Coordinates of N, CA and C and ligand atoms in Angstrom, one line a residue:
X104 N -22.4 18.8 -16.7 CA -21.9 17.8 -16.0 C -22.6 17.1 -15.2
X105 N -23.8 18.2 -14.5 CA -24.5 18.1 -13.4 C -25.4 17.1 -13.9
X106 N -25.5 16.7 -15.4 CA -26.6 16.1 -16.0 C -26.3 14.6 -15.7
X107 N -25.2 14.0 -15.7 CA -24.7 12.7 -15.6 C -25.0 12.7 -14.5
X108 N -25.6 11.7 -13.6 CA -25.7 11.2 -12.6 C -24.3 10.8 -11.8
X109 N -23.7 10.1 -12.7 CA -22.4 9.7 -12.5 C -20.9 10.5 -12.2
X110 N -21.2 11.6 -13.2 CA -19.9 12.3 -13.7 C -19.5 13.5 -12.6
X111 N -20.4 14.0 -12.0 CA -19.8 15.1 -10.8 C -19.3 13.9 -9.7
X112 N -20.1 13.1 -9.1 CA -19.1 12.5 -7.7 C -18.1 11.8 -8.5
X113 N -17.3 11.5 -9.7 CA -16.3 11.0 -10.1 C -15.6 11.9 -9.9
X114 N -15.7 12.9 -10.4 CA -14.9 13.9 -10.4 C -14.6 14.7 -9.0
X115 N -15.4 14.5 -8.1 CA -15.4 15.2 -6.9 C -14.2 14.3 -5.9
X116 N -14.7 12.9 -6.5 CA -13.8 12.0 -5.8 C -12.0 12.1 -6.2
X117 N -12.4 12.3 -7.6 CA -10.7 12.6 -8.0 C -10.3 13.9 -7.5
X118 N -11.2 14.8 -7.3 CA -10.6 16.2 -6.7 C -10.3 15.7 -4.9
X119 N -10.9 15.0 -4.4 CA -10.7 14.9 -3.3 C -9.2 13.9 -3.3
X120 N -9.2 12.7 -3.8 CA -7.5 12.1 -4.0 C -6.7 12.8 -4.4
X121 N -6.5 14.0 -5.5 CA -6.0 15.0 -5.6 C -5.5 15.8 -4.2
X122 N -6.4 16.3 -3.7 CA -6.1 17.5 -2.5 C -5.2 16.1 -1.3
X123 N -6.1 15.3 -1.2 CA -5.4 14.2 -0.2 C -3.6 14.1 -0.6
X124 N -3.7 13.4 -2.0 CA -2.2 13.2 -1.9 C -1.3 15.0 -1.8
X125 N -1.7 15.7 -2.5 CA -1.3 16.9 -2.3 C -0.8 17.5 -0.8
X126 N -1.8 17.4 0.0 CA -1.8 17.9 1.0 C -0.9 16.8 2.4
X127 N -1.2 15.7 2.2 CA -0.5 14.7 2.9 C 0.9 14.9 2.5
X128 N 1.1 14.9 1.2 CA 2.6 14.8 1.2 C 3.4 16.1 1.6
X129 N 2.8 17.1 1.4 CA 3.3 18.3 1.8 C 3.2 18.6 3.4
X130 N 2.6 18.2 4.0 CA 2.2 17.9 5.4 C 3.7 17.3 6.1
X131 N 3.9 16.1 5.6 CA 4.7 15.0 5.9 C 5.9 15.9 5.6
X132 N 6.4 16.7 4.5 CA 8.0 17.3 4.3 C 7.8 18.2 5.5
X133 N 6.7 19.5 5.9 CA 6.7 20.3 6.4 C 7.0 20.0 8.0
X134 N 6.1 18.6 8.2 CA 6.7 18.4 9.5 C 8.2 17.9 10.0
X135 N 8.8 17.2 8.9 CA 10.2 17.0 8.9 C 11.2 18.3 9.3
X136 N 10.5 19.4 8.2 CA 11.5 20.4 8.2 C 11.5 21.3 9.7
X137 N 10.0 20.8 10.4 CA 9.8 21.9 11.7 C 10.8 20.7 12.5
X138 N 11.1 19.4 12.2 CA 12.0 19.3 13.4 C 11.7 17.5 14.0
X139 N 10.6 16.9 13.1 CA 9.9 15.8 13.4 C 10.9 14.9 12.4
X140 N 11.0 13.5 13.1 CA 11.5 12.7 12.2 C 13.3 12.8 11.8
X141 N 13.7 13.1 12.8 CA 15.4 13.7 12.2 C 15.9 12.3 11.9
X142 N 15.5 11.3 12.1 CA 16.3 10.4 11.3 C 16.4 9.9 10.0
X143 N 15.5 10.8 9.3 CA 15.2 10.9 8.1 C 15.8 12.2 7.0
X144 N 16.7 11.8 6.6 CA 17.1 13.2 5.8 C 16.3 13.9 4.9
X145 N 16.4 15.0 4.9 CA 15.7 16.0 4.4 C 15.6 16.0 2.4
X146 N 16.6 15.9 2.4 CA 17.0 15.9 0.6 C 16.4 14.9 -0.1
X147 N 16.4 13.5 0.5 CA 15.7 12.4 0.3 C 14.4 12.6 0.3
X148 N 14.1 12.7 1.6 CA 12.5 12.7 1.4 C 11.9 13.8 0.7
X149 N 12.6 14.9 0.4 CA 11.7 16.3 -0.3 C 11.8 15.5 -2.1
X150 N 13.0 14.5 -2.1 CA 13.1 13.9 -3.6 C 11.8 13.2 -3.7
X151 N 11.5 12.8 -2.8 CA 10.2 11.6 -2.8 C 9.3 12.4 -3.3
X152 N 8.6 13.0 -2.1 CA 7.4 13.6 -2.0 C 7.2 15.2 -2.6
X153 N 8.0 15.7 -3.2 CA 8.0 16.9 -4.5 C 7.2 16.4 -5.4
X154 N 7.5 15.5 -5.9 CA 6.9 14.7 -7.4 C 5.5 14.7 -6.9
X155 N 5.1 13.9 -6.3 CA 4.4 13.0 -5.4 C 3.1 14.4 -5.1
X156 N 3.4 15.5 -4.4 CA 3.0 16.7 -4.4 C 2.4 17.3 -5.4
X157 N 3.2 17.3 -6.4 CA 3.0 17.8 -7.9 C 1.8 17.3 -8.8
X158 N 1.9 15.7 -8.7 CA 0.9 14.8 -9.3 C -0.7 15.5 -8.4
X159 N -0.2 15.4 -7.1 CA -1.6 15.8 -6.6 C -2.1 17.1 -6.7
X160 N -1.2 17.7 -7.0 CA -1.6 19.6 -7.2 C -2.4 19.5 -8.5
X161 N -2.1 19.0 -9.4 CA -2.1 18.9 -10.9 C -3.9 17.9 -10.8
X162 N -4.0 17.2 -10.4 CA -5.0 16.3 -10.2 C -6.4 17.2 -9.5
X163 N -5.9 18.0 -8.3 CA -6.8 18.6 -7.3 C -7.2 19.9 -8.2
X164 N -6.0 20.7 -8.7 CA -6.7 21.9 -9.8 C -7.7 21.7 -10.7
X165 N -7.2 20.3 -11.7 CA -8.0 19.8 -12.6 C -9.5 19.7 -12.5
X166 N -9.2 18.9 -11.5 CA -10.9 18.4 -10.9 C -11.9 19.4 -10.2
X167 N -11.0 20.3 -9.6 CA -11.5 21.4 -9.0 C -11.9 22.7 -10.3
X168 N -11.3 22.7 -11.4 CA -12.1 23.6 -12.4 C -13.1 22.9 -13.2
X169 N -13.0 21.8 -13.1 CA -14.7 20.9 -13.6 C -15.7 21.1 -12.5
X170 N -15.3 20.9 -11.4 CA -16.5 21.1 -10.6 C -16.9 22.1 -10.5
X171 N -16.0 23.5 -10.5 CA -16.5 24.9 -10.8 C -17.0 25.0 -11.9
X172 N -16.7 24.4 -13.1 CA -17.4 24.9 -14.5 C -18.9 23.9 -14.2
X173 N -19.1 23.2 -13.3 CA -20.6 22.9 -13.2 C -21.8 24.0 -12.9
X174 N -20.9 24.7 -12.1 CA -22.1 25.6 -11.1 C -21.2 27.1 -11.2
X175 N -20.7 27.5 -11.9 CA -19.7 28.6 -12.1 C -20.5 29.8 -11.6
X176 N -21.5 30.2 -11.8 CA -22.3 31.5 -11.5 C -22.6 31.4 -10.0
X177 N -22.8 30.3 -9.5 CA -23.4 30.3 -8.1 C -22.2 30.4 -7.3
X178 N -21.1 29.3 -7.5 CA -19.9 29.0 -6.7 C -19.2 30.6 -6.9
X179 N -18.9 30.8 -7.4 CA -18.2 32.1 -7.7 C -18.8 32.8 -6.7
X180 N -19.8 33.3 -6.3 CA -20.3 34.1 -5.3 C -20.1 33.6 -3.5
X181 N -19.6 32.1 -3.5 CA -20.1 31.6 -2.6 C -18.5 32.1 -1.4
X182 N -18.7 32.7 -0.6 CA -17.4 33.1 0.6 C -16.8 32.4 0.9
X183 N -17.0 31.0 1.2 CA -16.0 29.8 1.3 C -15.1 29.5 -0.1
X184 N -15.8 29.2 -1.0 CA -14.9 29.3 -2.5 C -14.0 30.6 -2.5
X185 N -14.7 31.5 -2.3 CA -13.5 33.0 -2.6 C -12.7 32.7 -1.5
X186 N -12.8 32.5 -0.2 CA -11.5 32.5 1.0 C -10.7 31.3 0.4
X187 N -11.2 30.0 -0.2 CA -10.5 29.0 -0.5 C -9.3 29.8 -1.6
X188 N -10.1 30.0 -2.4 CA -9.3 30.8 -3.7 C -8.1 31.7 -3.1
X189 N -8.1 32.5 -2.3 CA -7.4 33.4 -1.8 C -6.2 32.5 -0.8
X190 N -7.0 31.6 0.0 CA -5.5 31.2 1.0 C -4.9 29.8 -0.2
X191 N -5.4 29.4 -1.0 CA -4.8 28.6 -2.2 C -3.5 29.6 -2.9
X192 N -4.0 30.9 -3.4 CA -3.2 31.8 -3.6 C -2.1 32.1 -2.9
X193 N -2.4 32.2 -1.6 CA -1.3 32.4 -0.3 C -0.4 31.2 -0.1
X194 N -0.9 30.0 -0.4 CA -0.2 28.9 -0.4 C 0.8 28.7 -1.2
X195 N 0.3 28.8 -2.7 CA 1.3 29.3 -3.8 C 2.5 29.9 -3.8
X196 N 2.2 31.5 -3.3 CA 3.0 32.3 -3.3 C 4.0 31.8 -1.9
X197 N 3.8 31.1 -0.9 CA 4.6 30.8 0.0 C 5.5 29.3 -0.8
X198 N 4.9 28.6 -1.3 CA 5.6 27.8 -2.4 C 7.1 28.5 -3.0
X199 N 6.7 29.5 -3.6 CA 7.5 30.1 -4.5 C 8.4 30.8 -3.7
X200 N 8.1 31.4 -2.4 CA 9.0 32.3 -1.5 C 10.1 31.3 -1.1
X201 N 9.6 30.0 -0.6 CA 10.4 28.9 0.0 C 11.7 28.4 -1.1
X202 N 10.9 28.0 -2.5 CA 11.6 27.1 -3.5 C 12.7 28.6 -4.1
X203 N 12.5 30.0 -4.0 CA 13.4 30.7 -4.6 C 14.4 31.1 -3.8
X204 N 13.9 30.7 -2.1 CA 14.7 31.2 -1.2 C 15.8 30.2 -0.5
X205 N 15.2 30.0 0.8 CA 15.9 28.7 1.5 C 16.4 27.3 0.7
X206 N 15.3 26.8 -0.3 CA 15.5 25.7 -0.7 C 16.6 25.3 -1.8
X207 N 17.1 27.0 -2.2 CA 18.4 26.8 -3.1 C 19.4 26.1 -2.6
X208 N 19.5 26.2 -0.9 CA 21.1 25.7 -0.2 C 20.6 24.5 0.4
X209 N 19.5 24.0 0.0 CA 19.1 22.5 0.7 C 20.4 21.4 0.9
X210 N 21.4 21.5 0.1 CA 22.5 20.8 0.1 C 23.3 21.1 1.4
X211 N 23.0 22.3 1.6 CA 24.4 22.6 2.9 C 23.2 22.5 4.3
X212 N 21.9 22.0 4.0 CA 21.2 22.0 5.3 C 21.8 21.0 6.6
X213 N 22.0 19.9 6.0 CA 22.5 18.8 7.3 C 20.8 18.4 7.4
X214 N 21.1 18.2 8.9 CA 19.7 17.2 9.8 C 18.8 18.8 10.0
X215 N 19.1 19.8 10.4 CA 18.5 21.1 10.8 C 17.8 21.9 9.6
X216 N 16.8 22.1 9.1 CA 16.2 23.0 8.2 C 16.7 24.5 9.0
X217 N 17.3 25.4 8.1 CA 17.1 26.8 8.4 C 15.7 27.6 9.0
X218 N 15.9 28.7 9.9 CA 14.9 29.3 10.4 C 13.9 29.7 9.1
X219 N 14.0 30.2 8.1 CA 13.5 30.6 6.7 C 13.0 29.7 6.2
X220 N 13.1 28.2 6.1 CA 12.6 27.0 5.9 C 11.5 26.4 6.8
X221 N 12.1 26.7 8.0 CA 10.8 26.5 9.2 C 9.8 27.3 9.2
X222 N 10.0 28.7 8.6 CA 9.0 29.9 8.6 C 7.9 29.5 7.7
X223 N 8.3 29.0 6.3 CA 7.7 29.0 5.2 C 6.9 27.6 5.4
X224 N 7.6 26.8 6.1 CA 7.0 25.1 6.2 C 5.9 25.2 7.2
X225 N 5.6 26.1 8.4 CA 4.7 26.4 9.2 C 3.6 27.1 8.4
X226 N 4.1 28.3 7.4 CA 2.6 29.1 7.0 C 2.2 27.7 6.0
X227 N 3.2 27.2 5.5 CA 2.5 26.1 4.5 C 1.8 25.0 5.0
X228 N 1.9 24.3 6.3 CA 0.9 23.7 7.3 C -0.3 24.6 7.6
X229 N -0.3 25.8 7.9 CA -1.2 26.6 8.2 C -2.2 26.5 6.9
X230 N -1.7 27.2 5.7 CA -2.3 27.8 4.8 C -2.9 26.4 4.0
X231 N -2.6 25.3 3.9 CA -2.9 23.9 2.9 C -4.2 23.3 3.8
X232 N -3.9 23.8 5.5 CA -5.1 23.3 5.9 C -6.2 24.1 6.1
X233 N -6.1 25.4 5.9 CA -6.8 26.5 5.4 C -8.0 26.0 4.5
X234 N -7.2 25.7 2.9 CA -7.5 25.5 2.1 C -8.5 24.0 2.1
X235 N -8.0 23.0 2.8 CA -8.9 22.4 3.1 C -10.3 22.9 3.8
X236 N -10.1 23.5 4.9 CA -11.1 23.9 5.6 C -12.3 24.6 4.6
X237 N -12.0 25.4 4.0 CA -12.7 26.3 3.1 C -13.4 25.8 2.1
X238 N -12.5 24.8 1.5 CA -13.2 24.0 0.6 C -14.3 22.9 1.0
X239 N -14.2 22.4 2.3 CA -15.4 21.6 3.0 C -16.5 22.6 3.3
X240 N -16.3 24.1 3.6 CA -17.5 24.9 4.1 C -18.5 25.5 2.6
X241 N -17.5 25.0 1.5 CA -18.3 25.7 0.3 C -20.0 25.1 0.7
X242 N -20.1 23.9 0.7 CA -21.2 23.4 0.5 C -22.2 23.8 1.6
X243 N -21.6 24.6 2.5 CA -22.4 25.3 3.6 C -22.9 26.5 3.5
X244 N -22.6 27.0 2.3 CA -22.7 28.6 1.9 C -23.5 28.8 0.6
Ligands
HEM134 C1 -5.5 22.5 -4.8 C2 -5.8 22.9 -3.7 C3 -7.4 22.6 -3.4 C4 -7.6 21.9 -2.3 C5 -7.0 21.4 -1.2 C6 -9.1 21.7 -2.2 C7 -9.8 21.2 -1.1 C8 -11.5 20.9 -1.3 C9 -12.4 20.2 -0.4 C10 -11.9 19.8 0.8 C11 -13.6 20.3 -0.7 C12 -14.5 19.6 0.0 C13 -14.9 18.4 -0.5 C14 -16.2 17.6 -0.1 O1 -17.2 18.4 0.7 O2 -16.4 16.6 -0.2 C15 -13.3 21.1 -2.1 C16 -14.7 21.2 -2.9 C17 -14.6 22.0 -3.9 N1 -13.8 22.4 -4.7 FE1 -11.6 22.2 -4.1 N2 -9.7 22.2 -3.5 C18 -8.5 23.0 -4.2 C19 -8.7 23.3 -5.3 C20 -9.8 23.6 -6.2 C21 -9.7 24.4 -7.1 C22 -8.5 25.2 -7.8 C23 -11.2 24.8 -7.6 C24 -11.7 25.3 -8.7 C25 -11.4 26.6 -9.4 C26 -11.8 24.0 -6.7 C27 -13.4 23.8 -6.6 C28 -14.2 23.1 -5.6 C29 -15.4 23.1 -5.7 C30 -16.3 23.8 -6.4 C31 -15.7 22.6 -4.6 C32 -17.2 22.3 -4.2 C33 -17.9 20.8 -4.4 C34 -19.2 20.4 -4.1 O3 -19.2 20.7 -2.9 O4 -19.9 19.7 -4.6 N3 -10.9 23.2 -5.7 N4 -12.2 21.2 -2.5

């Protein structure tokens, strides 16, 4: 992939589009769960943003593996890349905890998310921003 001057940048641009869509939609929903934008009902907002975040996730992961495959033997030893994968794993575990837990009762929430949903929303915010920071730092190690 590195042989083609256009392919790697094109894949990296799609990687960036993927995580902007993913993290942008997740952050908007997390901020709503933490109490911002109370005029917007939580369930319809989630019904809009969760499919969008899934699309971004699939694009970011797919393009990420292509970027990785272009220089796997070096990138795998990169401490920023290793930290990024750990944060990504933690962010995904947090998604499972949220959806297997408090989100199963979203019908009963009304305008205020319960403490458990706020806790996973705050963890989500910190972890996904952490993945972005670690991703950007890959180029410096
Ligand atoms: C889904 C969550 C992900 C997010 C939020 C994310 C975020 C980022 C960010 C912010 C960058 C820096 C972009 C730049 O400097 O222009 C980056 C680069 C990179 N990402 Fe990801 N990434 C994700 C998933 C992955 C996965 C799963 C892999 C591979 C297994 C991966 C592999 C890479 C590589 C190799 C680079 C370095 C590209 C370069 O510097 O040339 N990413 N990522």
